[in-house]
PDB file of C-alpha atoms in Angstrom:
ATOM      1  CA  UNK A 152      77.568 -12.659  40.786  1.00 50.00           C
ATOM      2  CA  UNK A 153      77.184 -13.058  44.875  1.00 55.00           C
ATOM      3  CA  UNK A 154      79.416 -12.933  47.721  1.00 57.00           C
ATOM      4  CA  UNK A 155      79.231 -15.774  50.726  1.00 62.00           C
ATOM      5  CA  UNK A 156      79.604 -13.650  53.650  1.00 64.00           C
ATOM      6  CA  UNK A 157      80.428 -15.746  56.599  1.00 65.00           C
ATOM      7  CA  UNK A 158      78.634 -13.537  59.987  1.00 71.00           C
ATOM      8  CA  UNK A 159      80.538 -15.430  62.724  1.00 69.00           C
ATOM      9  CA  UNK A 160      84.099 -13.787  60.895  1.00 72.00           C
ATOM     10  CA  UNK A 161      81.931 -10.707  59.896  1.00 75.00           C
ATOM     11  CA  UNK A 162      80.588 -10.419  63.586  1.00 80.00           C
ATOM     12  CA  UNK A 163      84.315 -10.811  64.985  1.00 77.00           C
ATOM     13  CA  UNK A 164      85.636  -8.448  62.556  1.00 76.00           C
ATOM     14  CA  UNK A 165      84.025  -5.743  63.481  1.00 78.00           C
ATOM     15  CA  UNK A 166      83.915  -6.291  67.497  1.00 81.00           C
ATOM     16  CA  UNK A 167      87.379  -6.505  67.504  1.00 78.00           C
ATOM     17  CA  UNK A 168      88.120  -3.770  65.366  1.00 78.00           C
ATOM     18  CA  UNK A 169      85.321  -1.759  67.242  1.00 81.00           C
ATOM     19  CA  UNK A 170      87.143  -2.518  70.805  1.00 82.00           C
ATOM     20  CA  UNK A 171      90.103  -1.232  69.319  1.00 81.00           C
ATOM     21  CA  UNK A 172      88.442   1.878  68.224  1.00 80.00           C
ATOM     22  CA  UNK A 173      86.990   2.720  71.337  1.00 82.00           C
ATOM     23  CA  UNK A 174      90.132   2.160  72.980  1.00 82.00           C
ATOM     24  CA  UNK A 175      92.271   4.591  71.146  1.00 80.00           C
ATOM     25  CA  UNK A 176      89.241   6.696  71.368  1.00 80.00           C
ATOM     26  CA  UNK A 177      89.576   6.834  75.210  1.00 79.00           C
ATOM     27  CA  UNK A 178      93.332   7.166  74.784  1.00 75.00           C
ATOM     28  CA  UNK A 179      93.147  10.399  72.534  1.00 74.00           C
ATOM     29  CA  UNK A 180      90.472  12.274  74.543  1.00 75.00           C
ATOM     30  CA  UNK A 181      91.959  11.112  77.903  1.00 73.00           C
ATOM     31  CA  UNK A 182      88.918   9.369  79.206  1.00 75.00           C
ATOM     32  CA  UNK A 183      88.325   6.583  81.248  1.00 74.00           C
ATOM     33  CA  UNK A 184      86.075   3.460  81.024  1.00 77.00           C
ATOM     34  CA  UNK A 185      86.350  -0.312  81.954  1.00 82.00           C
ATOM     35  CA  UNK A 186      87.463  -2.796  78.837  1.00 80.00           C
ATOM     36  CA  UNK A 187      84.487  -4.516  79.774  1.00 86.00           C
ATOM     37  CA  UNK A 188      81.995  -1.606  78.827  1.00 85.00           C
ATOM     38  CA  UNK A 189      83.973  -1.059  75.960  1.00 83.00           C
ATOM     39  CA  UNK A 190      84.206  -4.708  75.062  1.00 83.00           C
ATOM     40  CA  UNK A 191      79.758  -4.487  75.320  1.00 87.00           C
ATOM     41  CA  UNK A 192      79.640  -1.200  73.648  1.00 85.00           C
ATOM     42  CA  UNK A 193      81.770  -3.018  70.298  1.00 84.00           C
ATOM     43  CA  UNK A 194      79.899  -6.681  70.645  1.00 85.00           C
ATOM     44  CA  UNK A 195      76.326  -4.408  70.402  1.00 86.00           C
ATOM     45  CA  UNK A 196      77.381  -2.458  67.543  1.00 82.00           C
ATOM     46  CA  UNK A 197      78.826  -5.240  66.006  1.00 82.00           C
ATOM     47  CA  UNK A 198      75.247  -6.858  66.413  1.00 83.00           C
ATOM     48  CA  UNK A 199      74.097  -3.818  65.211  1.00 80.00           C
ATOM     49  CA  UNK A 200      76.110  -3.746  61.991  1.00 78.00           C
ATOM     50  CA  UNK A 201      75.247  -7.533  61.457  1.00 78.00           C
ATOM     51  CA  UNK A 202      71.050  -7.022  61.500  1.00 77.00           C
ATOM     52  CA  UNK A 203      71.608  -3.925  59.326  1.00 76.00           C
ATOM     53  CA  UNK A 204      73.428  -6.801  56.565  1.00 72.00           C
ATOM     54  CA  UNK A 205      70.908  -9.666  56.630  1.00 71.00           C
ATOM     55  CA  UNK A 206      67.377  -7.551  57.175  1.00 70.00           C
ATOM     56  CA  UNK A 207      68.439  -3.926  55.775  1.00 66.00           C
ATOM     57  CA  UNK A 208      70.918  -4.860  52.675  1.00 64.00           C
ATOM     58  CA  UNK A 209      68.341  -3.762  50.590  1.00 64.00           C
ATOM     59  CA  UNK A 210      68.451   0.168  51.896  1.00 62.00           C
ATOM     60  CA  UNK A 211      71.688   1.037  51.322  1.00 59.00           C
ATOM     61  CA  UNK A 212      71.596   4.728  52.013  1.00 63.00           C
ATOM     62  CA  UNK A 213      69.817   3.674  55.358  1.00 64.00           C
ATOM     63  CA  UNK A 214      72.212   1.034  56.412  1.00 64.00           C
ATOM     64  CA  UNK A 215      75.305   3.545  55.767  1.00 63.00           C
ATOM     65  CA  UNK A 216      73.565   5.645  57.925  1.00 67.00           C
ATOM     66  CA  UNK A 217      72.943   3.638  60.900  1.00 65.00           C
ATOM     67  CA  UNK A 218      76.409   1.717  60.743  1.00 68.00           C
ATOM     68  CA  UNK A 219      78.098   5.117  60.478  1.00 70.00           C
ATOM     69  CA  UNK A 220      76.770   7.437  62.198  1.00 76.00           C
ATOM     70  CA  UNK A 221      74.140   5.566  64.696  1.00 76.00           C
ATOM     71  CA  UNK A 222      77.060   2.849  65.271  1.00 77.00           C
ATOM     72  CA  UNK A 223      79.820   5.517  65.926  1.00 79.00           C
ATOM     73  CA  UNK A 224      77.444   7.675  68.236  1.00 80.00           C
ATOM     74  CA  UNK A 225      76.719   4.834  70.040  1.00 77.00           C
ATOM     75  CA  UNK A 226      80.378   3.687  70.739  1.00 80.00           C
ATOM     76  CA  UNK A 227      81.655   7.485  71.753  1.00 81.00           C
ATOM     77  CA  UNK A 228      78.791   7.831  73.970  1.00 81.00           C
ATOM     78  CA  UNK A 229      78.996   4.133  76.168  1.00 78.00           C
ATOM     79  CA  UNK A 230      81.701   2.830  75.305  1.00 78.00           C
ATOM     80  CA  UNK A 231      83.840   6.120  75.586  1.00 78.00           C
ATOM     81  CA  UNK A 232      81.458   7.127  78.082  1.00 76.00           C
ATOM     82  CA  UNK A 233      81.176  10.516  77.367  1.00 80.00           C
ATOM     83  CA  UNK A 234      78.328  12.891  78.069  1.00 76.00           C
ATOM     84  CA  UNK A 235      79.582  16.236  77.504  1.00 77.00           C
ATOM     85  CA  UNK A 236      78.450  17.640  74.263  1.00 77.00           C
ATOM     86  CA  UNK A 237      81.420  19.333  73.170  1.00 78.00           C
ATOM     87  CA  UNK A 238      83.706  16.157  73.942  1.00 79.00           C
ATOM     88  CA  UNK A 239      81.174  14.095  72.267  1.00 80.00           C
ATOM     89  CA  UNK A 240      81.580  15.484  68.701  1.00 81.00           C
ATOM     90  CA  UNK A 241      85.488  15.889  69.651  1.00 79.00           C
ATOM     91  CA  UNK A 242      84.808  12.067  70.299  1.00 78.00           C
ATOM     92  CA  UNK A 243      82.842  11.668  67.289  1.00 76.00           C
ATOM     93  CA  UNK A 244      85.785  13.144  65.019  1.00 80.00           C
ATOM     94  CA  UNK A 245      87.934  11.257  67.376  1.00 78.00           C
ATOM     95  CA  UNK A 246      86.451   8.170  66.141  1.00 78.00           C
ATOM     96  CA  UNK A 247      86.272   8.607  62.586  1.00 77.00           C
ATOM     97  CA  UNK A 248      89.997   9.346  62.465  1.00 77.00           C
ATOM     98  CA  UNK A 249      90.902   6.367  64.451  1.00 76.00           C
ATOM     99  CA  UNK A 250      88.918   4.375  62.245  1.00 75.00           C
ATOM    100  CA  UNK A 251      90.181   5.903  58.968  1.00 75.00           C
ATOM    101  CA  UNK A 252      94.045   4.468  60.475  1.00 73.00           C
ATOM    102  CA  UNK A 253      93.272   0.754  61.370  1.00 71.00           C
ATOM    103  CA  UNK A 254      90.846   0.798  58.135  1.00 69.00           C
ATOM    104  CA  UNK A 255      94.347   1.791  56.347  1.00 68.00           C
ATOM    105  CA  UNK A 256      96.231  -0.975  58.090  1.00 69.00           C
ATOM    106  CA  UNK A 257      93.813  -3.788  58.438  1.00 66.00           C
ATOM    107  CA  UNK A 258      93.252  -3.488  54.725  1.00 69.00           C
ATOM    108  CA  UNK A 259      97.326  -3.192  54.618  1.00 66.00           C
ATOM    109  CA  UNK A 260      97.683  -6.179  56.056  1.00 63.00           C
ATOM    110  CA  UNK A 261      94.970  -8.302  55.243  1.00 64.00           C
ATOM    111  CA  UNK A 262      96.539  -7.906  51.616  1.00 65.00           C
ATOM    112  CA  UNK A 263      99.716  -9.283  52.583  1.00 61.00           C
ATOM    113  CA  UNK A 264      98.307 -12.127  55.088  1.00 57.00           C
ATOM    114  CA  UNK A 265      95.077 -13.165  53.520  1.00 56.00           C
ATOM    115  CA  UNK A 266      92.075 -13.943  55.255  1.00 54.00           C
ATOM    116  CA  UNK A 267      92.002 -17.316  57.475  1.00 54.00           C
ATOM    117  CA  UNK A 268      88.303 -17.254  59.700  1.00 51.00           C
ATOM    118  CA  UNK A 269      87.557 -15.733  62.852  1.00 49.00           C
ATOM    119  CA  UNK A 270      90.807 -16.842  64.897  1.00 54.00           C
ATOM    120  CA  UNK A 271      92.714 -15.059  61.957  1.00 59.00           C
ATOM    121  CA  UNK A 272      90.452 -11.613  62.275  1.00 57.00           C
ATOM    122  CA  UNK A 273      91.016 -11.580  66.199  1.00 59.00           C
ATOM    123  CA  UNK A 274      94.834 -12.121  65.406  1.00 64.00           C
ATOM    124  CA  UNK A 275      95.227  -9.568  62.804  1.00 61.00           C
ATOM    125  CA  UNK A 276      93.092  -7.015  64.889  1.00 61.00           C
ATOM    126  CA  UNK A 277      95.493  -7.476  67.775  1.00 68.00           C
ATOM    127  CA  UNK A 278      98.111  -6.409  65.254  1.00 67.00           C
ATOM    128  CA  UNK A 279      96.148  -3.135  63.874  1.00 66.00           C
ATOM    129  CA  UNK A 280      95.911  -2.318  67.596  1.00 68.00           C
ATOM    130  CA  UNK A 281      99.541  -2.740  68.807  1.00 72.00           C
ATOM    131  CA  UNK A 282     101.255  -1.014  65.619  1.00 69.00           C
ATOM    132  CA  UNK A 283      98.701   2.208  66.562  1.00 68.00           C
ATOM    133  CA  UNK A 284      99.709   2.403  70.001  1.00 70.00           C
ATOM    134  CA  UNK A 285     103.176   2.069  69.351  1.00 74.00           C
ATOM    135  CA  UNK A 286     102.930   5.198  66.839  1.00 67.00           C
ATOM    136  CA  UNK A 287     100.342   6.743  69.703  1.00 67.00           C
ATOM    137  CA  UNK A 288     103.103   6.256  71.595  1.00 71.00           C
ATOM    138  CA  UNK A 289     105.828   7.484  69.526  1.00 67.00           C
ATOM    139  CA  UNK A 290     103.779  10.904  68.713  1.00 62.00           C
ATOM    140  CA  UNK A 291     103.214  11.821  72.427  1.00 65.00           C
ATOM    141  CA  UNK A 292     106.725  10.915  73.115  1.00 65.00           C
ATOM    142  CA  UNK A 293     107.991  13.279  70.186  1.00 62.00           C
ATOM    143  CA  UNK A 294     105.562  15.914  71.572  1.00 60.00           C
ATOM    144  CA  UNK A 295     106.429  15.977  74.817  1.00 58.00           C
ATOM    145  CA  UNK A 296     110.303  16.162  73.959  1.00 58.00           C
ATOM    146  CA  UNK A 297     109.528  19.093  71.636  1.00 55.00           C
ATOM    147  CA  UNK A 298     107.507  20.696  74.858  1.00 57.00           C
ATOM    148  CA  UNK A 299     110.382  20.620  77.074  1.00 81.00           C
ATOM    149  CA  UNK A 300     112.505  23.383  75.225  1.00 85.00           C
ATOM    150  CA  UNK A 301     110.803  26.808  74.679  1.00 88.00           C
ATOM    151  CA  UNK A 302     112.519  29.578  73.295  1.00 90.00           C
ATOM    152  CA  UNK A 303     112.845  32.273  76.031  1.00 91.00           C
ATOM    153  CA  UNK A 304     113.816  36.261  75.719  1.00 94.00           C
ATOM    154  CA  UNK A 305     114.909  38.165  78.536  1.00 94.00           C
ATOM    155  CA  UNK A 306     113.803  42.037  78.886  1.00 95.00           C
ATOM    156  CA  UNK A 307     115.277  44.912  80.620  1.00 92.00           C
ATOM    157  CA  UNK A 308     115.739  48.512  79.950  1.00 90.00           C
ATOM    158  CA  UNK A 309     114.988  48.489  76.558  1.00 88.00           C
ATOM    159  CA  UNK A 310     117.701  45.737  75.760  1.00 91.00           C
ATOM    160  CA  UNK A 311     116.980  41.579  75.151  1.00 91.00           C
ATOM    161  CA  UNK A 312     118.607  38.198  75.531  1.00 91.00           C
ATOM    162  CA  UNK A 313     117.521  35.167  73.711  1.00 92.00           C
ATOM    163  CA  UNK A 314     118.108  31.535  75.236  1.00 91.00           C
ATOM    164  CA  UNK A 315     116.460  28.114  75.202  1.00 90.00           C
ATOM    165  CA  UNK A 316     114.574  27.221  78.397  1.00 89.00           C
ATOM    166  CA  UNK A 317     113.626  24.043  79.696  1.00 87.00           C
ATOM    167  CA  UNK A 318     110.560  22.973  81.175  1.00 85.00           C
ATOM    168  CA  UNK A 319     111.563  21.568  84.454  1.00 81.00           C
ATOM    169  CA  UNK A 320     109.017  20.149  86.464  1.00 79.00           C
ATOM    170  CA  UNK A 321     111.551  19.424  89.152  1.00 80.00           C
ATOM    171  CA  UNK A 322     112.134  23.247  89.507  1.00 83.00           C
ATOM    172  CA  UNK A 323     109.706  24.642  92.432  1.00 84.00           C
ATOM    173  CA  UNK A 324     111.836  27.555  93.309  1.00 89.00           C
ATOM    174  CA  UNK A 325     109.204  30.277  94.922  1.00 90.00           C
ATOM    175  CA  UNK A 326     110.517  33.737  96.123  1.00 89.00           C
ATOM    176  CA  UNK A 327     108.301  34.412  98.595  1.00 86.00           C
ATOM    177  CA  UNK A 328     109.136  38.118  99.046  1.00 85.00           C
ATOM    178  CA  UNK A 329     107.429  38.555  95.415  1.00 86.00           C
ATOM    179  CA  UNK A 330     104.936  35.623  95.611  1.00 89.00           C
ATOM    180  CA  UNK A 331     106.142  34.752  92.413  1.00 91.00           C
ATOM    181  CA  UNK A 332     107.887  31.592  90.567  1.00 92.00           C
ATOM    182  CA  UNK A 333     111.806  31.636  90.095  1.00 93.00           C
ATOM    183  CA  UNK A 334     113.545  30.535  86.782  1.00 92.00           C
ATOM    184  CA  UNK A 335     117.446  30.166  86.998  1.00 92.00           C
ATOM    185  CA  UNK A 336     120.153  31.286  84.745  1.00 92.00           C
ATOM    186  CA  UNK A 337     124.085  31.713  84.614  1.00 90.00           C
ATOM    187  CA  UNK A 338     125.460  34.767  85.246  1.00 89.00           C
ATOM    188  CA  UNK A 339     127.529  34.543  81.894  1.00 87.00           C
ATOM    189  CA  UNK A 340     124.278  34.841  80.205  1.00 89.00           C
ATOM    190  CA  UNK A 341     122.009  37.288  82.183  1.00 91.00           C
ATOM    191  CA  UNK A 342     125.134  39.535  82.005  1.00 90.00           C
ATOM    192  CA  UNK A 343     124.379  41.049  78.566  1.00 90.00           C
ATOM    193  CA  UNK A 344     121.151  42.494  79.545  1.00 92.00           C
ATOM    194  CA  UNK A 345     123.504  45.633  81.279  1.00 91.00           C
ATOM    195  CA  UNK A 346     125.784  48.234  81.005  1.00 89.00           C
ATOM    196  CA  UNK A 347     129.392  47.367  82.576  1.00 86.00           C
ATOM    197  CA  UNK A 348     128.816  49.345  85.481  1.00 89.00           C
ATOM    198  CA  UNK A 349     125.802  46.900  86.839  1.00 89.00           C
ATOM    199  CA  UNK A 350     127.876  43.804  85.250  1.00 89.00           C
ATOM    200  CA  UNK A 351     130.853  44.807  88.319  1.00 88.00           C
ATOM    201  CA  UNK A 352     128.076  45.473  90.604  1.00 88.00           C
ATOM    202  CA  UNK A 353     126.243  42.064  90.002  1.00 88.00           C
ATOM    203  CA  UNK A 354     129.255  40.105  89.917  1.00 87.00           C
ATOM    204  CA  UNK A 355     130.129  41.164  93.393  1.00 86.00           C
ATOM    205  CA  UNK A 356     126.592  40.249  94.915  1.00 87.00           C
ATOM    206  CA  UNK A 357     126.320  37.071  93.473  1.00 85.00           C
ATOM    207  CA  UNK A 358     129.458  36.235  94.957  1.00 83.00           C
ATOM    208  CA  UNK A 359     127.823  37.503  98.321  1.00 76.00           C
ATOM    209  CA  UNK A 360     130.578  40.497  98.113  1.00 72.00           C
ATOM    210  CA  UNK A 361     130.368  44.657  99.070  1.00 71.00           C
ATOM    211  CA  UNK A 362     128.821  46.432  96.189  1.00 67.00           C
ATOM    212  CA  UNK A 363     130.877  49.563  95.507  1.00 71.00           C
ATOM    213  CA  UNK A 364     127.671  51.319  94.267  1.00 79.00           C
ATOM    214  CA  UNK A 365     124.649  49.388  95.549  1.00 76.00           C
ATOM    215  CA  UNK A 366     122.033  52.169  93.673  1.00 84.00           C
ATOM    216  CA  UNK A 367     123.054  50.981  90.548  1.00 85.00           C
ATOM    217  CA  UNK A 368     121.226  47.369  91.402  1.00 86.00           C
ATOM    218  CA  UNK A 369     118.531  49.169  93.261  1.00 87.00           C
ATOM    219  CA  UNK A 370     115.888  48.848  90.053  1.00 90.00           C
ATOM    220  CA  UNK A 371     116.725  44.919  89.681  1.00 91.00           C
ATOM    221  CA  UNK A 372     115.618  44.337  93.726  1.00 91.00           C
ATOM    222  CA  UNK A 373     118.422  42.410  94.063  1.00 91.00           C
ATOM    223  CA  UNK A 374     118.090  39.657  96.980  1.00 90.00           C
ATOM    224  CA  UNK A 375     118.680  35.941  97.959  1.00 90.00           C
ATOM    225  CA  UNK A 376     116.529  33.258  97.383  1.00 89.00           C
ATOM    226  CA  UNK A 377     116.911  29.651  99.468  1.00 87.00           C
ATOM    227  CA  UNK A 378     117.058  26.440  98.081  1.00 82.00           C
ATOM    228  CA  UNK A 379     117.569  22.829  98.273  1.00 77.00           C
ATOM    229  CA  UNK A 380     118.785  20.115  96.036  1.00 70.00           C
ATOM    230  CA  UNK A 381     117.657  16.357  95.441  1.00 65.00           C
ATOM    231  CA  UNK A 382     120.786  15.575  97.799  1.00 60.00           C
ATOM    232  CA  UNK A 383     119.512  17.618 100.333  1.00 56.00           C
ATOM    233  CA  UNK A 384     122.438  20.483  99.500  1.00 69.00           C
ATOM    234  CA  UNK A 385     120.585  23.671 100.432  1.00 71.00           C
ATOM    235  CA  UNK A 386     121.533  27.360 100.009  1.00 81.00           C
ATOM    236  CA  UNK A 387     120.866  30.680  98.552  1.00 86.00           C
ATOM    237  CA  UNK A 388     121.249  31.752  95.439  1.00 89.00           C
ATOM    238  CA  UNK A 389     121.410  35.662  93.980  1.00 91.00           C
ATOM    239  CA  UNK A 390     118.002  36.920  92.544  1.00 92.00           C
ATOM    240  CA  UNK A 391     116.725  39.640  90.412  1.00 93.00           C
ATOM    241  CA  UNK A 392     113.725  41.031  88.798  1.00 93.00           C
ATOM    242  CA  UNK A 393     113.630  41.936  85.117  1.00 94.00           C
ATOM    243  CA  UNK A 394     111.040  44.110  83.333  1.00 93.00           C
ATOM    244  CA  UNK A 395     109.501  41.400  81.351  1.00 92.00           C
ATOM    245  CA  UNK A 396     110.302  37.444  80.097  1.00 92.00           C
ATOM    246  CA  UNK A 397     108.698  35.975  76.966  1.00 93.00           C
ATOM    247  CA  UNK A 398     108.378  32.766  76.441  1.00 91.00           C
ATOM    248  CA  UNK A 399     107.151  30.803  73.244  1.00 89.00           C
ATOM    249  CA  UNK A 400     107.186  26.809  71.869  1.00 85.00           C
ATOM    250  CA  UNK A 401     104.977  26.567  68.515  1.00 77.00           C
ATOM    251  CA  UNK A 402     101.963  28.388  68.802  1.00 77.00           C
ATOM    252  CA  UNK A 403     101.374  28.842  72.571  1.00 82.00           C
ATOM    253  CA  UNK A 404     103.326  31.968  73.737  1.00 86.00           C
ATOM    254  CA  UNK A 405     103.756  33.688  77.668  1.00 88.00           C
ATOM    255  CA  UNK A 406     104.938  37.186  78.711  1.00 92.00           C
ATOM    256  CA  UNK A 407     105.515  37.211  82.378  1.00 91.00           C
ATOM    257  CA  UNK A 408     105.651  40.785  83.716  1.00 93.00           C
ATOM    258  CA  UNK A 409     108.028  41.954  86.763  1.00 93.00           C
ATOM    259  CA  UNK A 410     109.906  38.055  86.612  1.00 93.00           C
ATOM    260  CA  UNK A 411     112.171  36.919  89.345  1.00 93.00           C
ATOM    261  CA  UNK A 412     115.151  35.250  87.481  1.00 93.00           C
ATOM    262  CA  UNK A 413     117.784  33.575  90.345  1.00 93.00           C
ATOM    263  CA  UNK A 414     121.630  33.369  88.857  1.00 91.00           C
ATOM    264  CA  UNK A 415     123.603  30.364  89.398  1.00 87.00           C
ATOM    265  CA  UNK A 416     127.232  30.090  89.206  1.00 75.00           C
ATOM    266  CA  UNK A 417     128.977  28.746  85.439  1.00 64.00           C
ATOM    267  CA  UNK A 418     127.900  24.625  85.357  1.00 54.00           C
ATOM    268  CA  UNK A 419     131.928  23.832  84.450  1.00 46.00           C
ATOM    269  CA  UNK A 420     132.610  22.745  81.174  1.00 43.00           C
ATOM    270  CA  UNK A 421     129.571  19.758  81.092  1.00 46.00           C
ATOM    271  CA  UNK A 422     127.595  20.070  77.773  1.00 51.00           C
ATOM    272  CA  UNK A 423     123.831  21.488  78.048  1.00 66.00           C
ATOM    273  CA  UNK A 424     120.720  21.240  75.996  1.00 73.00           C
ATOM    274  CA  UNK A 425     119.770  24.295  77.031  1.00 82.00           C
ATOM    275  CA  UNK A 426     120.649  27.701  78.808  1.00 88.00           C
ATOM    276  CA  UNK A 427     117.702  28.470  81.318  1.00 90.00           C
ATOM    277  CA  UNK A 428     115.642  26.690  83.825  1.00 89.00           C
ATOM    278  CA  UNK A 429     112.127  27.536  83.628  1.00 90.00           C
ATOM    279  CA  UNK A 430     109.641  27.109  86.287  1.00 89.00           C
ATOM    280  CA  UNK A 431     106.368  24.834  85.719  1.00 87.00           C
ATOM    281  CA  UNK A 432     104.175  27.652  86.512  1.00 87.00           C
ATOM    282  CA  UNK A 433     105.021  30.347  84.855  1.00 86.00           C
ATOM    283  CA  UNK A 434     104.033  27.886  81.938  1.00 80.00           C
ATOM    284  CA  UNK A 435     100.612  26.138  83.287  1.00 76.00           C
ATOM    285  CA  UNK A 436      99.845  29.337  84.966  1.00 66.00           C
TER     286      UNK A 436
END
């Protein structure tokens, strides 16, 4: 029994499928390099892998090793054009997943399509590529929709309030009397941290009135915070400092001591995702 293996199809095989590799390699560690240094990174290990067939077929443990390991070293290190040694075996694992997917598909579709020459190898490669950055794609998209909403519990005086945040990036409130970020909240909500006494005396200084007993706010440092809206609305809004704020989405967690929440009036009867508006930094902080 023998095989005809064709190298012009074998050689575009695997520097196409080697491009593609490198490319989603750069794409999941967030690196950068020119398509043309990854297009000469893939064509030399694709020369590579086609000496190790016609001199080395013999040495099969030796050829594994060179195409594998050699090959894939090669391709993280100028083609990915990483130098770092930690990134370079995150690179290296990197790799060997990326290849384990188009493997997957290439083999998934080359069952359905057969196999038509080098045109055909170029074509279906093209394919592999576009149906992994589309679930790339998909993935980050999921991820970063799941990373908006974190699940947020106010603290004060010994009693909490759970709500859903969002991660607003558009939110650069900054009290500067604290040096601190400001996250916003309706009053309907931040209400239930206190005893009805401070729930009177609240209500009347977030609608700028005479507190009755102004002592009874005295531990929240109650005071006004300016801001100003995409429309260029500006104003103040109410602010106040709880004990503590903890803040959580899968397994990365916050606790924010001393936080500077600002109240905002009730937004009408318009339907919301979520109940608080979370600063960037107290996040990436």
């Amino acid at each position: 029994m023998y095989y005809v293996l064709y190298m012009d199809v074998f050689f575009v095989e695997n520097l196409v499928m080697d491009y593609f590799l490198i490319r989603t390699a750069l794409r999941l560690m967030k690196c950068s390099a020119t398509h043309l240094r990854s297009l000469a990174a893939a064509a030399l290990v694709s020369a590579m892998t086609c000496f190790t067939v016609v001199f080395m077929r013999k040495y099969l443990l030796l050829n594994t090793i060179l195409v594998s390991v050699a090959a894939t070293a090669l391709m993280v290190r100028f083609g990915c054009k990483i130098k770092d040694k930690k990134r370079f075996l995150q690179g290296f694992v990197c790799m060997y997943l990326a290849a384990f997917l188009y493997g997957a598909l290439y083999r998934l579709l080359l069952r359905f399509a057969g196999t038509e020459g080098a045109m055909f190898s170029l074509l279906l490669g093209t394919a592999v590529y576009a149906a992994v950055t589309v679930l790339l794609w998909a993935y980050r998209t999921l991820r970063a929709q799941t990373g908006k909403y974190w699940k947020v519990v106010l603290y004060w005086a010994g009693t909490c309030k759970e709500v859903k945040g969002l991660y607003d990036t558009g939110n650069g409130l900054w009290d500067a009397t604290y040096r601190r970020p400001v996250s916003v909240i309706c009053y309907s909500l931040i209400r239930e941290l206190f005893s009805g006494e401070i729930q009177e005396e609240l209500q009347a200084f977030c609608q700028y009135g005479q507190a009755g007993k102004p002592e009874l706010l005295a531990a929240l440092h109650p005071h006004y915070i300016p801001f100003r809206t995409v429309g260029n609305q500006g104003g103040f809004l109410p602010a106040v400092t709880l004990d503590y704020l903890y803040l959580e989405n899968g397994n990365t967690s916050r606790l924010i001591t001393r936080p500077v929440i600002a109240i905002e009036r009730e937004h009408g009867s318009s339907p919301r995702s979520y109940q608080m508006i979370l600063n960037p930094n107290l996040i990436n902080s």
